[in-house]
Amino acid sequence: MNVNWSFVACVAALLAYTLIFQLLSKVGQLQRQMNLILKQLGIDPTKTPEISDRVKEIATDPSRKIEAIKLVRDETGVGLAEAKRIVEGITQNSNN
């Protein structure tokens, strides 16, 4: 039996694209629902978390960057990538 592999690849790509589109749509729906819940609880989902002076002090020392990231996560509950972005922002602002 002769199989047209390019056709199989196109069908697989189409199925993958459809699945990814559905997942992205569901993620957007969940984000909207989460924002509504946060607003009902009186929490502004767009507000940047408050950063303590201790974090700001630690973040200005490059050798303590990891410690600052851990402290941001502990204090605010944000994820690793967001904590890293916050600490790097503090570092850039202190250098200017």
GROMACS .gro file of N, CA, C and O in nm:
model
  384
    1MET      N    1   0.084  -0.117   0.000
    1MET     CA    2   0.000   0.000   0.000
    1MET      C    3   0.089   0.125   0.000
    1MET      O    4   0.179   0.137   0.082
    2ASN      N    5   0.062   0.215  -0.091
    2ASN     CA    6   0.139   0.336  -0.106
    2ASN      C    7   0.073   0.449  -0.026
    2ASN      O    8  -0.040   0.487  -0.053
    3VAL      N    9   0.143   0.501   0.072
    3VAL     CA   10   0.089   0.606   0.158
    3VAL      C   11   0.147   0.740   0.115
    3VAL      O   12   0.267   0.753   0.095
    4ASN      N   13   0.061   0.837   0.100
    4ASN     CA   14   0.104   0.972   0.066
    4ASN      C   15   0.139   1.043   0.197
    4ASN      O   16   0.051   1.096   0.265
    5TRP      N   17   0.268   1.043   0.232
    5TRP     CA   18   0.311   1.097   0.360
    5TRP      C   19   0.290   1.247   0.371
    5TRP      O   20   0.267   1.299   0.481
    6SER      N   21   0.296   1.319   0.263
    6SER     CA   22   0.272   1.464   0.271
    6SER      C   23   0.126   1.492   0.308
    6SER      O   24   0.098   1.585   0.385
    7PHE      N   25   0.035   1.409   0.260
    7PHE     CA   26  -0.106   1.425   0.298
    7PHE      C   27  -0.125   1.394   0.446
    7PHE      O   28  -0.193   1.467   0.518
    8VAL      N   29  -0.061   1.289   0.494
    8VAL     CA   30  -0.070   1.252   0.636
    8VAL      C   31  -0.012   1.364   0.723
    8VAL      O   32  -0.069   1.400   0.825
    9ALA      N   33   0.100   1.422   0.680
    9ALA     CA   34   0.162   1.531   0.754
    9ALA      C   35   0.071   1.654   0.758
    9ALA      O   36   0.058   1.720   0.861
   10CYS      N   37   0.005   1.685   0.648
   10CYS     CA   38  -0.086   1.799   0.644
   10CYS      C   39  -0.205   1.778   0.737
   10CYS      O   40  -0.247   1.869   0.808
   11VAL      N   41  -0.260   1.658   0.737
   11VAL     CA   42  -0.372   1.628   0.826
   11VAL      C   43  -0.329   1.638   0.972
   11VAL      O   44  -0.399   1.695   1.055
   12ALA      N   45  -0.211   1.584   1.002
   12ALA     CA   46  -0.160   1.591   1.139
   12ALA      C   47  -0.137   1.736   1.181
   12ALA      O   48  -0.171   1.776   1.294
   13ALA      N   49  -0.083   1.818   1.092
   13ALA     CA   50  -0.060   1.959   1.122
   13ALA      C   51  -0.192   2.032   1.145
   13ALA      O   52  -0.203   2.115   1.235
   14LEU      N   53  -0.290   2.001   1.064
   14LEU     CA   54  -0.422   2.063   1.078
   14LEU      C   55  -0.485   2.025   1.212
   14LEU      O   56  -0.542   2.110   1.281
   15LEU      N   57  -0.475   1.900   1.249
   15LEU     CA   58  -0.528   1.855   1.378
   15LEU      C   59  -0.455   1.923   1.494
   15LEU      O   60  -0.517   1.966   1.592
   16ALA      N   61  -0.322   1.933   1.484
   16ALA     CA   62  -0.244   1.999   1.589
   16ALA      C   63  -0.283   2.145   1.600
   16ALA      O   64  -0.301   2.198   1.711
   17TYR      N   65  -0.298   2.214   1.487
   17TYR     CA   66  -0.337   2.355   1.487
   17TYR      C   67  -0.474   2.372   1.552
   17TYR      O   68  -0.494   2.463   1.633
   18THR      N   69  -0.567   2.285   1.518
   18THR     CA   70  -0.702   2.292   1.575
   18THR      C   71  -0.698   2.273   1.726
   18THR      O   72  -0.763   2.346   1.801
   19LEU      N   73  -0.621   2.176   1.771
   19LEU     CA   74  -0.609   2.150   1.915
   19LEU      C   75  -0.547   2.268   1.988
   19LEU      O   76  -0.595   2.309   2.093
   20ILE      N   77  -0.441   2.325   1.931
   20ILE     CA   78  -0.376   2.441   1.993
   20ILE      C   79  -0.472   2.559   1.999
   20ILE      O   80  -0.480   2.628   2.101
   21PHE      N   81  -0.546   2.583   1.893
   21PHE     CA   82  -0.643   2.692   1.891
   21PHE      C   83  -0.749   2.672   2.000
   21PHE      O   84  -0.785   2.766   2.070
   22GLN      N   85  -0.798   2.550   2.015
   22GLN     CA   86  -0.898   2.521   2.118
   22GLN      C   87  -0.840   2.543   2.258
   22GLN      O   88  -0.908   2.597   2.345
   23LEU      N   89  -0.716   2.501   2.279
   23LEU     CA   90  -0.653   2.519   2.410
   23LEU      C   91  -0.632   2.667   2.441
   23LEU      O   92  -0.657   2.711   2.553
   24LEU      N   93  -0.587   2.744   2.343
   24LEU     CA   94  -0.568   2.887   2.365
   24LEU      C   95  -0.701   2.956   2.395
   24LEU      O   96  -0.709   3.046   2.479
   25SER      N   97  -0.805   2.914   2.328
   25SER     CA   98  -0.937   2.969   2.353
   25SER      C   99  -0.982   2.938   2.496
   25SER      O  100  -1.035   3.024   2.566
   26LYS      N  101  -0.958   2.816   2.540
   26LYS     CA  102  -0.996   2.775   2.676
   26LYS      C  103  -0.914   2.852   2.780
   26LYS      O  104  -0.969   2.894   2.882
   27VAL      N  105  -0.786   2.873   2.755
   27VAL     CA  106  -0.702   2.949   2.847
   27VAL      C  107  -0.754   3.092   2.860
   27VAL      O  108  -0.763   3.147   2.970
   28GLY      N  109  -0.790   3.153   2.748
   28GLY     CA  110  -0.847   3.288   2.752
   28GLY      C  111  -0.975   3.293   2.833
   28GLY      O  112  -0.997   3.385   2.911
   29GLN      N  113  -1.060   3.194   2.814
   29GLN     CA  114  -1.185   3.185   2.889
   29GLN      C  115  -1.157   3.171   3.040
   29GLN      O  116  -1.219   3.238   3.122
   30LEU      N  117  -1.062   3.087   3.076
   30LEU     CA  118  -1.028   3.068   3.216
   30LEU      C  119  -0.968   3.195   3.277
   30LEU      O  120  -0.995   3.228   3.392
   31GLN      N  121  -0.887   3.267   3.200
   31GLN     CA  122  -0.831   3.393   3.249
   31GLN      C  123  -0.941   3.496   3.275
   31GLN      O  124  -0.938   3.566   3.377
   32ARG      N  125  -1.038   3.504   3.187
   32ARG     CA  126  -1.149   3.597   3.208
   32ARG      C  127  -1.228   3.560   3.332
   32ARG      O  128  -1.267   3.646   3.411
   33GLN      N  129  -1.254   3.430   3.351
   33GLN     CA  130  -1.326   3.385   3.470
   33GLN      C  131  -1.247   3.416   3.597
   33GLN      O  132  -1.303   3.460   3.698
   34MET      N  133  -1.117   3.393   3.593
   34MET     CA  134  -1.033   3.420   3.709
   34MET      C  135  -1.033   3.570   3.742
   34MET      O  136  -1.043   3.608   3.858
   35ASN      N  137  -1.027   3.654   3.640
   35ASN     CA  138  -1.030   3.798   3.663
   35ASN      C  139  -1.162   3.841   3.726
   35ASN      O  140  -1.164   3.928   3.814
   36LEU      N  141  -1.273   3.780   3.682
   36LEU     CA  142  -1.402   3.812   3.743
   36LEU      C  143  -1.406   3.772   3.890
   36LEU      O  144  -1.455   3.846   3.975
   37ILE      N  145  -1.353   3.655   3.921
   37ILE     CA  146  -1.349   3.609   4.060
   37ILE      C  147  -1.263   3.703   4.144
   37ILE      O  148  -1.302   3.742   4.255
   38LEU      N  149  -1.147   3.740   4.092
   38LEU     CA  150  -1.059   3.831   4.166
   38LEU      C  151  -1.127   3.965   4.191
   38LEU      O  152  -1.117   4.020   4.301
   39LYS      N  153  -1.197   4.016   4.091
   39LYS     CA  154  -1.267   4.144   4.108
   39LYS      C  155  -1.377   4.132   4.212
   39LYS      O  156  -1.398   4.224   4.292
   40GLN      N  157  -1.448   4.018   4.216
   40GLN     CA  158  -1.552   3.998   4.318
   40GLN      C  159  -1.492   3.991   4.457
   40GLN      O  160  -1.558   4.027   4.555
   41LEU      N  161  -1.367   3.947   4.467
   41LEU     CA  162  -1.299   3.941   4.596
   41LEU      C  163  -1.232   4.074   4.633
   41LEU      O  164  -1.169   4.086   4.737
   42GLY      N  165  -1.245   4.172   4.543
   42GLY     CA  166  -1.186   4.302   4.569
   42GLY      C  167  -1.039   4.311   4.534
   42GLY      O  168  -0.968   4.397   4.585
   43ILE      N  169  -0.992   4.221   4.451
   43ILE     CA  170  -0.851   4.219   4.411
   43ILE      C  171  -0.840   4.265   4.266
   43ILE      O  172  -0.909   4.213   4.179
   44ASP      N  173  -0.755   4.362   4.243
   44ASP     CA  174  -0.734   4.412   4.107
   44ASP      C  175  -0.635   4.320   4.036
   44ASP      O  176  -0.517   4.316   4.071
   45PRO      N  177  -0.681   4.244   3.935
   45PRO     CA  178  -0.592   4.149   3.869
   45PRO      C  179  -0.482   4.214   3.785
   45PRO      O  180  -0.386   4.150   3.748
   46THR      N  181  -0.494   4.344   3.758
   46THR     CA  182  -0.394   4.412   3.677
   46THR      C  183  -0.290   4.484   3.761
   46THR      O  184  -0.193   4.537   3.708
   47LYS      N  185  -0.310   4.486   3.892
   47LYS     CA  186  -0.220   4.559   3.981
   47LYS      C  187  -0.090   4.482   4.000
   47LYS      O  188  -0.090   4.362   4.025
   48THR      N  189   0.020   4.555   3.991
   48THR     CA  190   0.151   4.496   4.016
   48THR      C  191   0.168   4.480   4.167
   48THR      O  192   0.134   4.570   4.243
   49PRO      N  193   0.218   4.365   4.211
   49PRO     CA  194   0.233   4.342   4.355
   49PRO      C  195   0.330   4.441   4.419
   49PRO      O  196   0.425   4.486   4.356
   50GLU      N  197   0.304   4.476   4.545
   50GLU     CA  198   0.391   4.566   4.620
   50GLU      C  199   0.521   4.494   4.652
   50GLU      O  200   0.520   4.379   4.694
   51ILE      N  201   0.630   4.563   4.635
   51ILE     CA  202   0.762   4.506   4.661
   51ILE      C  203   0.819   4.572   4.786
   51ILE      O  204   0.824   4.694   4.797
   52SER      N  205   0.863   4.489   4.881
   52SER     CA  206   0.913   4.540   5.008
   52SER      C  207   1.050   4.605   4.991
   52SER      O  208   1.123   4.579   4.895
   53ASP      N  209   1.084   4.690   5.087
   53ASP     CA  210   1.215   4.754   5.086
   53ASP      C  211   1.326   4.651   5.100
   53ASP      O  212   1.435   4.669   5.045
   54ARG      N  213   1.300   4.544   5.173
   54ARG     CA  214   1.399   4.437   5.189
   54ARG      C  215   1.434   4.376   5.053
   54ARG      O  216   1.551   4.353   5.023
   55VAL      N  217   1.332   4.349   4.971
   55VAL     CA  218   1.356   4.294   4.837
   55VAL      C  219   1.437   4.394   4.755
   55VAL      O  220   1.534   4.356   4.688
   56LYS      N  221   1.401   4.520   4.762
   56LYS     CA  222   1.472   4.622   4.684
   56LYS      C  223   1.618   4.630   4.725
   56LYS      O  224   1.707   4.643   4.641
   57GLU      N  225   1.644   4.618   4.854
   57GLU     CA  226   1.781   4.623   4.904
   57GLU      C  227   1.861   4.501   4.856
   57GLU      O  228   1.974   4.514   4.808
   58ILE      N  229   1.803   4.383   4.868
   58ILE     CA  230   1.871   4.261   4.827
   58ILE      C  231   1.892   4.259   4.675
   58ILE      O  232   1.997   4.216   4.626
   59ALA      N  233   1.795   4.307   4.600
   59ALA     CA  234   1.801   4.302   4.453
   59ALA      C  235   1.912   4.390   4.397
   59ALA      O  236   1.958   4.366   4.285
   60THR      N  237   1.953   4.491   4.471
   60THR     CA  238   2.059   4.579   4.421
   60THR      C  239   2.197   4.514   4.427
   60THR      O  240   2.291   4.563   4.365
   61ASP      N  241   2.208   4.403   4.499
   61ASP     CA  242   2.335   4.329   4.507
   61ASP      C  243   2.329   4.213   4.407
   61ASP      O  244   2.254   4.117   4.427
   62PRO      N  245   2.407   4.221   4.299
   62PRO     CA  246   2.401   4.116   4.195
   62PRO      C  247   2.427   3.974   4.248
   62PRO      O  248   2.372   3.878   4.195
   63SER      N  249   2.506   3.961   4.351
   63SER     CA  250   2.535   3.828   4.405
   63SER      C  251   2.418   3.769   4.483
   63SER      O  252   2.419   3.652   4.517
   64ARG      N  253   2.315   3.851   4.509
   64ARG     CA  254   2.199   3.805   4.586
   64ARG      C  255   2.071   3.803   4.502
   64ARG      O  256   1.960   3.800   4.554
   65LYS      N  257   2.087   3.800   4.369
   65LYS     CA  258   1.972   3.805   4.278
   65LYS      C  259   1.876   3.689   4.301
   65LYS      O  260   1.755   3.708   4.308
   66ILE      N  261   1.930   3.567   4.316
   66ILE     CA  262   1.844   3.450   4.337
   66ILE      C  263   1.768   3.463   4.468
   66ILE      O  264   1.649   3.432   4.476
   67GLU      N  265   1.836   3.512   4.570
   67GLU     CA  266   1.769   3.533   4.700
   67GLU      C  267   1.655   3.634   4.686
   67GLU      O  268   1.547   3.615   4.743
   68ALA      N  269   1.678   3.739   4.609
   68ALA     CA  270   1.574   3.841   4.588
   68ALA      C  271   1.454   3.781   4.513
   68ALA      O  272   1.339   3.809   4.547
   69ILE      N  273   1.482   3.698   4.413
   69ILE     CA  274   1.373   3.634   4.337
   69ILE      C  275   1.291   3.544   4.429
   69ILE      O  276   1.167   3.546   4.426
   70LYS      N  277   1.358   3.465   4.512
   70LYS     CA  278   1.286   3.378   4.606
   70LYS      C  279   1.200   3.460   4.702
   70LYS      O  280   1.086   3.423   4.731
   71LEU      N  281   1.255   3.571   4.750
   71LEU     CA  282   1.181   3.655   4.844
   71LEU      C  283   1.059   3.718   4.777
   71LEU      O  284   0.951   3.725   4.837
   72VAL      N  285   1.073   3.762   4.653
   72VAL     CA  286   0.958   3.817   4.579
   72VAL      C  287   0.849   3.712   4.568
   72VAL      O  288   0.731   3.740   4.591
   73ARG      N  289   0.888   3.590   4.534
   73ARG     CA  290   0.789   3.482   4.521
   73ARG      C  291   0.720   3.455   4.654
   73ARG      O  292   0.599   3.436   4.659
   74ASP      N  293   0.797   3.454   4.762
   74ASP     CA  294   0.740   3.429   4.895
   74ASP      C  295   0.643   3.540   4.936
   74ASP      O  296   0.537   3.514   4.992
   75GLU      N  297   0.682   3.663   4.910
   75GLU     CA  298   0.602   3.778   4.955
   75GLU      C  299   0.478   3.802   4.869
   75GLU      O  300   0.377   3.851   4.919
   76THR      N  301   0.487   3.772   4.741
   76THR     CA  302   0.378   3.810   4.650
   76THR      C  303   0.299   3.693   4.593
   76THR      O  304   0.188   3.711   4.547
   77GLY      N  305   0.363   3.575   4.588
   77GLY     CA  306   0.295   3.459   4.530
   77GLY      C  307   0.303   3.452   4.379
   77GLY      O  308   0.238   3.368   4.317
   78VAL      N  309   0.384   3.540   4.317
   78VAL     CA  310   0.396   3.536   4.171
   78VAL      C  311   0.485   3.419   4.131
   78VAL      O  312   0.557   3.361   4.212
   79GLY      N  313   0.480   3.385   4.003
   79GLY     CA  314   0.560   3.276   3.950
   79GLY      C  315   0.706   3.316   3.933
   79GLY      O  316   0.744   3.433   3.949
   80LEU      N  317   0.786   3.218   3.897
   80LEU     CA  318   0.930   3.239   3.883
   80LEU      C  319   0.963   3.344   3.777
   80LEU      O  320   1.043   3.434   3.802
   81ALA      N  321   0.901   3.334   3.661
   81ALA     CA  322   0.931   3.428   3.553
   81ALA      C  323   0.893   3.571   3.591
   81ALA      O  324   0.969   3.666   3.566
   82GLU      N  325   0.778   3.587   3.657
   82GLU     CA  326   0.735   3.721   3.699
   82GLU      C  327   0.826   3.776   3.807
   82GLU      O  328   0.862   3.894   3.805
   83ALA      N  329   0.866   3.692   3.902
   83ALA     CA  330   0.957   3.736   4.008
   83ALA      C  331   1.092   3.779   3.950
   83ALA      O  332   1.149   3.882   3.991
   84LYS      N  333   1.140   3.704   3.854
   84LYS     CA  334   1.267   3.738   3.788
   84LYS      C  335   1.254   3.872   3.716
   84LYS      O  336   1.343   3.956   3.722
   85ARG      N  337   1.143   3.893   3.648
   85ARG     CA  338   1.120   4.020   3.577
   85ARG      C  339   1.117   4.137   3.675
   85ARG      O  340   1.174   4.242   3.649
   86ILE      N  341   1.053   4.117   3.790
   86ILE     CA  342   1.044   4.223   3.891
   86ILE      C  343   1.183   4.257   3.944
   86ILE      O  344   1.221   4.375   3.954
   87VAL      N  345   1.260   4.156   3.980
   87VAL     CA  346   1.394   4.178   4.033
   87VAL      C  347   1.484   4.246   3.929
   87VAL      O  348   1.558   4.339   3.961
   88GLU      N  349   1.476   4.202   3.806
   88GLU     CA  350   1.556   4.265   3.701
   88GLU      C  351   1.515   4.410   3.679
   88GLU      O  352   1.598   4.496   3.652
   89GLY      N  353   1.386   4.439   3.695
   89GLY     CA  354   1.338   4.576   3.685
   89GLY      C  355   1.395   4.663   3.796
   89GLY      O  356   1.435   4.778   3.774
   90ILE      N  357   1.400   4.608   3.917
   90ILE     CA  358   1.458   4.681   4.031
   90ILE      C  359   1.605   4.707   4.005
   90ILE      O  360   1.655   4.818   4.027
   91THR      N  361   1.676   4.607   3.955
   91THR     CA  362   1.819   4.619   3.926
   91THR      C  363   1.843   4.725   3.820
   91THR      O  364   1.932   4.810   3.836
   92GLN      N  365   1.764   4.726   3.715
   92GLN     CA  366   1.781   4.826   3.609
   92GLN      C  367   1.751   4.966   3.660
   92GLN      O  368   1.821   5.061   3.626
   93ASN      N  369   1.647   4.980   3.743
   93ASN     CA  370   1.613   5.111   3.796
   93ASN      C  371   1.719   5.164   3.891
   93ASN      O  372   1.743   5.284   3.898
   94SER      N  373   1.786   5.074   3.965
   94SER     CA  374   1.889   5.119   4.057
   94SER      C  375   2.017   5.158   3.985
   94SER      O  376   2.096   5.236   4.034
   95ASN      N  377   2.036   5.104   3.863
   95ASN     CA  378   2.155   5.139   3.784
   95ASN      C  379   2.138   5.270   3.710
   95ASN      O  380   2.236   5.328   3.664
   96ASN      N  381   2.016   5.317   3.694
   96ASN     CA  382   1.991   5.442   3.620
   96ASN      C  383   1.993   5.561   3.709
   96ASN      O  384   1.984   5.572   3.818
   0.00000   0.00000   0.00000
